[in-house]
CSV table of C-alpha atoms in Angstrom, one decimal:
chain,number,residue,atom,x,y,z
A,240,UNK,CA,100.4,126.2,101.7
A,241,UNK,CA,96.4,125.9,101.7
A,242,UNK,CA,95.2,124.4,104.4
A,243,UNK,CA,93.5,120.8,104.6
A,244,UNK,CA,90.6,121.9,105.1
A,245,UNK,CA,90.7,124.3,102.0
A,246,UNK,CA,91.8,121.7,100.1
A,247,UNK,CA,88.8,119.8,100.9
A,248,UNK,CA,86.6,122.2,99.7
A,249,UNK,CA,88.2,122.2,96.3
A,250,UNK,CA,88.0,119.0,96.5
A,251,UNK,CA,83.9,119.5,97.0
A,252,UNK,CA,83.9,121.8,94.3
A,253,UNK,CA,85.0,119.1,91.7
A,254,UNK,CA,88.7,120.3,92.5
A,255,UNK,CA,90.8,116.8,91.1
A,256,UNK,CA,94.2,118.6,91.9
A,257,UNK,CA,93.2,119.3,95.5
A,258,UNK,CA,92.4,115.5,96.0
A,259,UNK,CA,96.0,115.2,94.9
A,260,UNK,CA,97.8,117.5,97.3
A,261,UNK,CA,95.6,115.9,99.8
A,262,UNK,CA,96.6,112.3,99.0
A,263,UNK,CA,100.6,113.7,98.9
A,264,UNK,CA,100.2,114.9,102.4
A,265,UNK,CA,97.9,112.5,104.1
A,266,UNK,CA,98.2,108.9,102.7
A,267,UNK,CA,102.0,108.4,103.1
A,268,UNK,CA,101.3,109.0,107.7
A,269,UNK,CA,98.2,107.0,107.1
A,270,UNK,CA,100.1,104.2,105.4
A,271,UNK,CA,102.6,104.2,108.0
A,272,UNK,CA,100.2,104.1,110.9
A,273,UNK,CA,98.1,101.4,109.1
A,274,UNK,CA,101.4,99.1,108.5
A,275,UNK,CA,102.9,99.3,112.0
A,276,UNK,CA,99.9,98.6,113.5
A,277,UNK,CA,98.5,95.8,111.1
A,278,UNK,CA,101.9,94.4,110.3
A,279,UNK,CA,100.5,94.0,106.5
A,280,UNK,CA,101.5,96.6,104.0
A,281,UNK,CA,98.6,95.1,101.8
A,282,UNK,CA,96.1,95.5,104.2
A,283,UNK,CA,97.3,98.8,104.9
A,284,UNK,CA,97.0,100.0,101.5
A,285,UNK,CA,93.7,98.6,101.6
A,286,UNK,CA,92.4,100.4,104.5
A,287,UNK,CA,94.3,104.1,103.7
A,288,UNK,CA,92.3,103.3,100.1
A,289,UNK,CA,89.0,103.2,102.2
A,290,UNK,CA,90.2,105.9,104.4
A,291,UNK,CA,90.5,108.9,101.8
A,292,UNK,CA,87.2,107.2,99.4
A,293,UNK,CA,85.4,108.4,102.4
A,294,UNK,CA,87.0,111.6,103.0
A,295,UNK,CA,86.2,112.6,99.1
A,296,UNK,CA,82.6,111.8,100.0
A,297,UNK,CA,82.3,113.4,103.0
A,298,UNK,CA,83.9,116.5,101.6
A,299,UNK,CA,80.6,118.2,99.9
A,300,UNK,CA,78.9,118.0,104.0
A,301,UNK,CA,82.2,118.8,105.6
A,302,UNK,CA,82.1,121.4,108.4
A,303,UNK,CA,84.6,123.7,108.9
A,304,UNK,CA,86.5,124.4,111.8
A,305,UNK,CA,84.9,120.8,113.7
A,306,UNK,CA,87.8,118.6,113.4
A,307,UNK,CA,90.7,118.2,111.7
A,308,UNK,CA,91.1,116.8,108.1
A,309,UNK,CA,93.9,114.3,109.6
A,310,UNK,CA,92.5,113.9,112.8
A,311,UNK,CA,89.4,112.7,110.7
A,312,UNK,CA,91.4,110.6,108.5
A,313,UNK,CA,92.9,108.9,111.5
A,314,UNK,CA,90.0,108.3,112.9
A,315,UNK,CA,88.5,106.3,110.2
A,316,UNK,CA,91.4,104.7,109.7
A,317,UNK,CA,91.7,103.3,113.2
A,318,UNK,CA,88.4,102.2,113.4
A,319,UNK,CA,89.1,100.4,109.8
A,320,UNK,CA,92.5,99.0,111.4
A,321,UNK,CA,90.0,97.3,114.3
A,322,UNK,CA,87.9,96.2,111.8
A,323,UNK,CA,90.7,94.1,109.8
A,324,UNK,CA,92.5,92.8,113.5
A,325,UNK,CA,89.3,92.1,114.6
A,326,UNK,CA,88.1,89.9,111.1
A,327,UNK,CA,91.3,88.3,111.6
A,328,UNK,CA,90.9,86.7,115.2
A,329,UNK,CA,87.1,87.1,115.7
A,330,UNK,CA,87.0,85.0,118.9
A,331,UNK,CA,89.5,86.6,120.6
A,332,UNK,CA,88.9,90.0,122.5
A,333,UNK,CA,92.5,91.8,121.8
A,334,UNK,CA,92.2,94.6,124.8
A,335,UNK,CA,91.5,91.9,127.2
A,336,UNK,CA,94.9,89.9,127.1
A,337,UNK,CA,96.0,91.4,129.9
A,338,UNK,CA,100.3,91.0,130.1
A,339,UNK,CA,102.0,91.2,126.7
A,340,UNK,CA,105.3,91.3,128.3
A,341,UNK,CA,106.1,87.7,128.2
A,342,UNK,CA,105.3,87.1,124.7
A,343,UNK,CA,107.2,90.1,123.9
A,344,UNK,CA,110.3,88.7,125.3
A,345,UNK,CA,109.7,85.4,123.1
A,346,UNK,CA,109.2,87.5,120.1
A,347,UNK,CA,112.2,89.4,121.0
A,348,UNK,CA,114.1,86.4,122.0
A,349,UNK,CA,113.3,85.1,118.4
A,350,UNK,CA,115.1,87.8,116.9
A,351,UNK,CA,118.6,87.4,116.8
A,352,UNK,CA,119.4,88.8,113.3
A,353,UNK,CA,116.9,91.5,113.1
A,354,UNK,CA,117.2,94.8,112.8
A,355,UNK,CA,115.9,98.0,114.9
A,356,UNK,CA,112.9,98.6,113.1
A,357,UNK,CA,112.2,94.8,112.8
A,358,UNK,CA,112.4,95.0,116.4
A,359,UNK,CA,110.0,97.9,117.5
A,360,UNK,CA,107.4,96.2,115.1
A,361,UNK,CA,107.6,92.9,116.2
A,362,UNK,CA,107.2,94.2,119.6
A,363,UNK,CA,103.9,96.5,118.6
A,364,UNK,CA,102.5,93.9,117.1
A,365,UNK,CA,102.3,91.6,120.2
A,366,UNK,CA,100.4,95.0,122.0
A,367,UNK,CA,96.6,95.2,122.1
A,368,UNK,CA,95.2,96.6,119.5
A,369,UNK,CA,94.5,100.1,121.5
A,370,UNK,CA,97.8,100.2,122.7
A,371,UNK,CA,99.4,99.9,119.5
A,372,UNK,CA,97.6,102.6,117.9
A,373,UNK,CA,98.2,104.5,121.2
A,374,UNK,CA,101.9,104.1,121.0
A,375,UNK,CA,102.3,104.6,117.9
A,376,UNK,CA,100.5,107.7,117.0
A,377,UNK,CA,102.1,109.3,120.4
A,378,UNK,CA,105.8,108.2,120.0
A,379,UNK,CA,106.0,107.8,116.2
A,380,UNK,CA,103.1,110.2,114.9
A,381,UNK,CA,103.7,112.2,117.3
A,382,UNK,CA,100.3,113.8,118.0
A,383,UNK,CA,98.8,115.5,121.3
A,384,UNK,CA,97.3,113.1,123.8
A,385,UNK,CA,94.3,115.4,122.7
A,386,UNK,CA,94.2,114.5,119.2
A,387,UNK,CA,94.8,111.0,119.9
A,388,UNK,CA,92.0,111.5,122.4
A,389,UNK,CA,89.6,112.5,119.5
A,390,UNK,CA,90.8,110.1,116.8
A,391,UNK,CA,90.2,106.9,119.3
A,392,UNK,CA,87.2,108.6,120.4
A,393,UNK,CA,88.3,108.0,124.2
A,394,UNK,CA,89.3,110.7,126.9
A,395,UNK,CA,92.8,112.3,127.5
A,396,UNK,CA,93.6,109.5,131.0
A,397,UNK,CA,92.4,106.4,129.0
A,398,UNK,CA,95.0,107.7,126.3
A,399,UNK,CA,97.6,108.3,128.9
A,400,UNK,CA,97.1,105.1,130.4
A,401,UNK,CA,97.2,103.1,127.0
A,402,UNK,CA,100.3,105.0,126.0
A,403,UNK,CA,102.0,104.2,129.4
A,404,UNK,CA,100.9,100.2,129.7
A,405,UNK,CA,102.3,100.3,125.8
A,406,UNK,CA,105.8,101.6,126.5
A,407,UNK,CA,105.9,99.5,129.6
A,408,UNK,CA,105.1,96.5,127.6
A,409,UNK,CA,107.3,97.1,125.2
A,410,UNK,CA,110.3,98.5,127.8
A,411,UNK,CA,109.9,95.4,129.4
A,412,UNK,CA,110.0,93.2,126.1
A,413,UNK,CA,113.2,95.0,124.9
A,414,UNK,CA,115.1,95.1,128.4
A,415,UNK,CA,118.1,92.3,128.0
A,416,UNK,CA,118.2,93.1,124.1
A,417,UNK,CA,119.4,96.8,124.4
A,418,UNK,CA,122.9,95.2,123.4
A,419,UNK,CA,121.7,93.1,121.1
A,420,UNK,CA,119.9,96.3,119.3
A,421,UNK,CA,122.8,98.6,119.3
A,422,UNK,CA,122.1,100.2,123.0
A,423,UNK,CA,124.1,99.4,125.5
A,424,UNK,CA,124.5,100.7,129.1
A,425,UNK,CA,127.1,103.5,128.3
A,426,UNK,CA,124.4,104.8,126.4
B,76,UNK,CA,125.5,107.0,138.2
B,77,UNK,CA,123.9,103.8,137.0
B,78,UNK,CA,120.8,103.9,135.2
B,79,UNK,CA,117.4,101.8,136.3
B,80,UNK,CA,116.1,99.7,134.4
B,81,UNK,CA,113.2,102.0,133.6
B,82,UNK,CA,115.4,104.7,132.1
B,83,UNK,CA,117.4,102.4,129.8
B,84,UNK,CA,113.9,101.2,128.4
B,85,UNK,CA,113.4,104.5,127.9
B,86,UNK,CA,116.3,105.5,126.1
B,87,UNK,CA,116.2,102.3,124.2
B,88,UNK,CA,112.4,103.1,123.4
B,89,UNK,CA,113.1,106.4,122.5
B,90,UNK,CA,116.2,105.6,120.1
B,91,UNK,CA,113.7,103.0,118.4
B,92,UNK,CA,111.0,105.4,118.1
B,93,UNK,CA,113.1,107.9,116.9
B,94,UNK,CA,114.7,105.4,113.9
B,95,UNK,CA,110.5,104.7,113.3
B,96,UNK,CA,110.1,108.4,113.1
B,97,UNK,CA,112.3,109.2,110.1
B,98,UNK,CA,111.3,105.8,108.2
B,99,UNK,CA,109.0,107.3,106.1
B,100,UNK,CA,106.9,104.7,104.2
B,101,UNK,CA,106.7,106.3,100.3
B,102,UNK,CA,103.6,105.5,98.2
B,103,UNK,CA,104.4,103.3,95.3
B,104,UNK,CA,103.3,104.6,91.9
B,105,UNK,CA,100.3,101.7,91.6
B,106,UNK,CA,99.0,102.6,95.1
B,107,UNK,CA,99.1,106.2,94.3
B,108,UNK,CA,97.6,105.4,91.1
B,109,UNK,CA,94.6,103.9,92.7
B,110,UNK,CA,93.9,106.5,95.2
B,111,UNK,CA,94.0,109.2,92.5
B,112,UNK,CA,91.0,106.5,90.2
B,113,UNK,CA,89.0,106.6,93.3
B,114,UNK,CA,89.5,110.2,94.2
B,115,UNK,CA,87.6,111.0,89.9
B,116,UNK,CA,85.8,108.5,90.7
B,117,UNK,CA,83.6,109.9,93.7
B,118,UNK,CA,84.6,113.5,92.4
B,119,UNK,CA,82.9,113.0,88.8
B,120,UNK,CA,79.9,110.8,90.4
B,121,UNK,CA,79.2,113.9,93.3
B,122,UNK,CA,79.8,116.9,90.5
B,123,UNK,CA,77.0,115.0,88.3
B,124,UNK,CA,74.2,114.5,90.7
B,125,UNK,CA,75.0,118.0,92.4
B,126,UNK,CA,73.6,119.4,88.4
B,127,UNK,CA,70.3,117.1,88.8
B,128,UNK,CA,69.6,118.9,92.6
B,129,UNK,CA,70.4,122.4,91.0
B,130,UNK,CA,67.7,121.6,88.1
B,131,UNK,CA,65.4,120.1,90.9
B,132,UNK,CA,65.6,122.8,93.2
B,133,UNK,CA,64.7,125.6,90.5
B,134,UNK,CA,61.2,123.9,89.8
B,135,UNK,CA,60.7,123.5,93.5
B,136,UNK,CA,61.7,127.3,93.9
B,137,UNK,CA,59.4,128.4,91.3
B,138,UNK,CA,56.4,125.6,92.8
B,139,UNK,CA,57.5,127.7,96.2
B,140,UNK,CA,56.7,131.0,94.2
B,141,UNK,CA,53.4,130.1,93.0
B,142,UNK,CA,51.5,129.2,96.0
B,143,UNK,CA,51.1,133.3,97.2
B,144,UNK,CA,50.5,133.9,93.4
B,145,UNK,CA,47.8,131.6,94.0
B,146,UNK,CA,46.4,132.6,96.9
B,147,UNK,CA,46.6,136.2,95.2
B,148,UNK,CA,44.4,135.3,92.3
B,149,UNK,CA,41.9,133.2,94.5
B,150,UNK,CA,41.3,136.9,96.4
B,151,UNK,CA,41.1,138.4,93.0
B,152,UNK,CA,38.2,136.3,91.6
B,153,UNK,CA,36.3,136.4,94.6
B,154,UNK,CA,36.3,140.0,94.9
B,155,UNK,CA,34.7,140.4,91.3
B,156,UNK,CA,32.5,137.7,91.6
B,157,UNK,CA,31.3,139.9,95.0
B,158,UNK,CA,31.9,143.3,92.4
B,159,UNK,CA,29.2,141.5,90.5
B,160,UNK,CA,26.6,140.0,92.4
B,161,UNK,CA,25.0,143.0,94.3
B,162,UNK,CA,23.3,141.8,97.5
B,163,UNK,CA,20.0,142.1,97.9
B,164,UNK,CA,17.4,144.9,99.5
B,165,UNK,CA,16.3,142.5,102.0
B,166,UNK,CA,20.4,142.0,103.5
B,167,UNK,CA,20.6,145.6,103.5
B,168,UNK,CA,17.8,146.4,105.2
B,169,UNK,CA,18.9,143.9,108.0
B,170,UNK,CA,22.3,145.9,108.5
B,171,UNK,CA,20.5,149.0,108.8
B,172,UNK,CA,19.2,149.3,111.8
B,173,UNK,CA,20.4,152.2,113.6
B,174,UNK,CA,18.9,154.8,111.9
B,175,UNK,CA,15.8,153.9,113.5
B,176,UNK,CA,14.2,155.3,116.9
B,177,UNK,CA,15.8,154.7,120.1
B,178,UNK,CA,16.7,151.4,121.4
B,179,UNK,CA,17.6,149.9,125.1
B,180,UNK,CA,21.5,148.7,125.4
B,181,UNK,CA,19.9,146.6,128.1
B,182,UNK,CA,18.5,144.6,125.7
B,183,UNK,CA,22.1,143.4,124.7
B,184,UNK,CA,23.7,143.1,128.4
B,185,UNK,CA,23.2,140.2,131.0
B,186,UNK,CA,20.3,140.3,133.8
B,187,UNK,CA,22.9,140.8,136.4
B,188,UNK,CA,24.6,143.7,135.2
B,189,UNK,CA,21.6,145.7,134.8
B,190,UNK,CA,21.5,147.0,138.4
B,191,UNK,CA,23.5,149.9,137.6
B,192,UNK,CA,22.8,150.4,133.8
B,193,UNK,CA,19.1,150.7,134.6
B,194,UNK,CA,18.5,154.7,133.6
B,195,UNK,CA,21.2,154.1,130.5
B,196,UNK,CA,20.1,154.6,127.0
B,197,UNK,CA,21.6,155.1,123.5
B,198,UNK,CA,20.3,157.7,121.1
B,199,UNK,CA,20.3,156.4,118.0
């Protein structure tokens, strides 16, 4: 399987097909990532689109071997995601809310008839912005703190420390509904 | 053993994550039809530009090969216009001055330096 960043080349080269591969492998994590975290699957799309025109015309200057194609991708894409959150509540600085929890409970609370996934992204959505996309590319993506590092363009403790105040948040939202979810204390 | 709290968030967090994990989001055929319109798109517009640069830079590379050719041809026309127009008798005569009779080198050196230089002279 050629790598991304072979692909990319192609892609520089006037290489359609390549673009293709590249779409197949990249857009359906970047669609994901974008939905959880914008709770929109329109706006999403919208911002994977934006995400990947800019890859294709960044791929005739692209270096090799200085980032990852993905790690790129996500890169853009997050700052894109803070772009839309941001347009959407432009008074409001989202990373400054300082306790989620108790909304999380009432969004929770709210929930009677919903199921798991329902759940976890009602809950995500209530986190600040940086701690959603923390969270989520940790626990779901499942990249390194590293690369989540590099994509957020903050260091490896600020990374730990979102990821941690996320789970917490979230932890403390879902505490009382394990039940309710399908876990119980046996579990 | 019970649990704390803390764990069964945990667990509970990790269950929920793990459900996320393996819910895959697919592309639907419109939204991958878009993506691959843009990815022509900027592919066809950065192919055709890339022809005009190649065109541009082969004119700049043969501007680039001209200036020593230049230079070369500027030497060349100034060493026949030299070929032929002979200098004068009166500008030789002025370079030919050491075939003469003897001359003092102290004529040519500082006051100061003379002190040691006094008996020196230069056959011609």
């Amino acid at each position: 399987m050629a790598p991304d960043a072979a692909l990319l080349v192609a892609v520089a080269n006037g290489d359609a097909s390549a673009a293709r591969v590249l779409i197949e492998r990249l857009a359906p994590r970047l669609l994901s990532h974008a939905t959880r975290v914008l709770s929109d699957r329109a706006e999403a799309e919208d911002v994977v689109q934006e995400t990947l025109v800019r890859l294709w015309k960044v791929a005739p200057e692209w270096r090799q071997g200085e980032a990852k194609v993905s790690t790129w991708c996500f890169r853009v894409l997050v700052n894109l995601c803070t772009d839309k959150l941001r347009a959407r509540k432009p008074t409001v600085d989202i990373d400054a809310i300082a306790e989620p929890a108790a909304d999380l409970q009432s969004v929770v609370e709210q929930m009677t008839d919903t199921a798991r996934r329902d759940a976890l992204n009602g809950a995500l959505a209530t986190l600040p912005e940086r701690q959603r996309h923390a969270v989520v590319l940790r626990h779901i993506e499942e990249r390194s703190n590293p690369e989540i590092a590099e994509i957020m363009d903050i260091g490896v403790e600020a990374v730990e420390s979102l990821v941690a105040r996320g789970k917490r948040a979230l932890g403390a939202a879902l505490r009382g509904k394990r039940a309710e979810l399908g876990y119980d204390d046996d579990q | 053993m019970m649990m704390t709290n803390d764990a069964k968030d945990d667990l509970a967090l990790e269950a929920l994550f793990e459900g996320a994990r393996s819910d895959a989001l697919g592309l639907s055929p419109d939204f991958m039809a878009r993506l691959e319109a843009d990815a022509d798109a900027v592919i066809s517009k950065q192919t055709t530009p890339m022809a005009v640069t190649t065109t541009i830079s082969l004119w700049a590379r043969i501007a680039a090969a001209m200036v020593p050719l230049a230079g070369l041809a500027a030497a060349t026309l100034a060493g026949v216009w030299i070929g032929f127009h002979v200098p004068s008798s009166d500008f030789a005569d002025g370079l030919a001055f050491g075939d003469s009779a003897d001359f003092d080198v102290s004529a040519f050196l500082p006051a100061v330096a003379l002190s040691g230089f006094s008996d020196l002279e230069v056959d011609g």
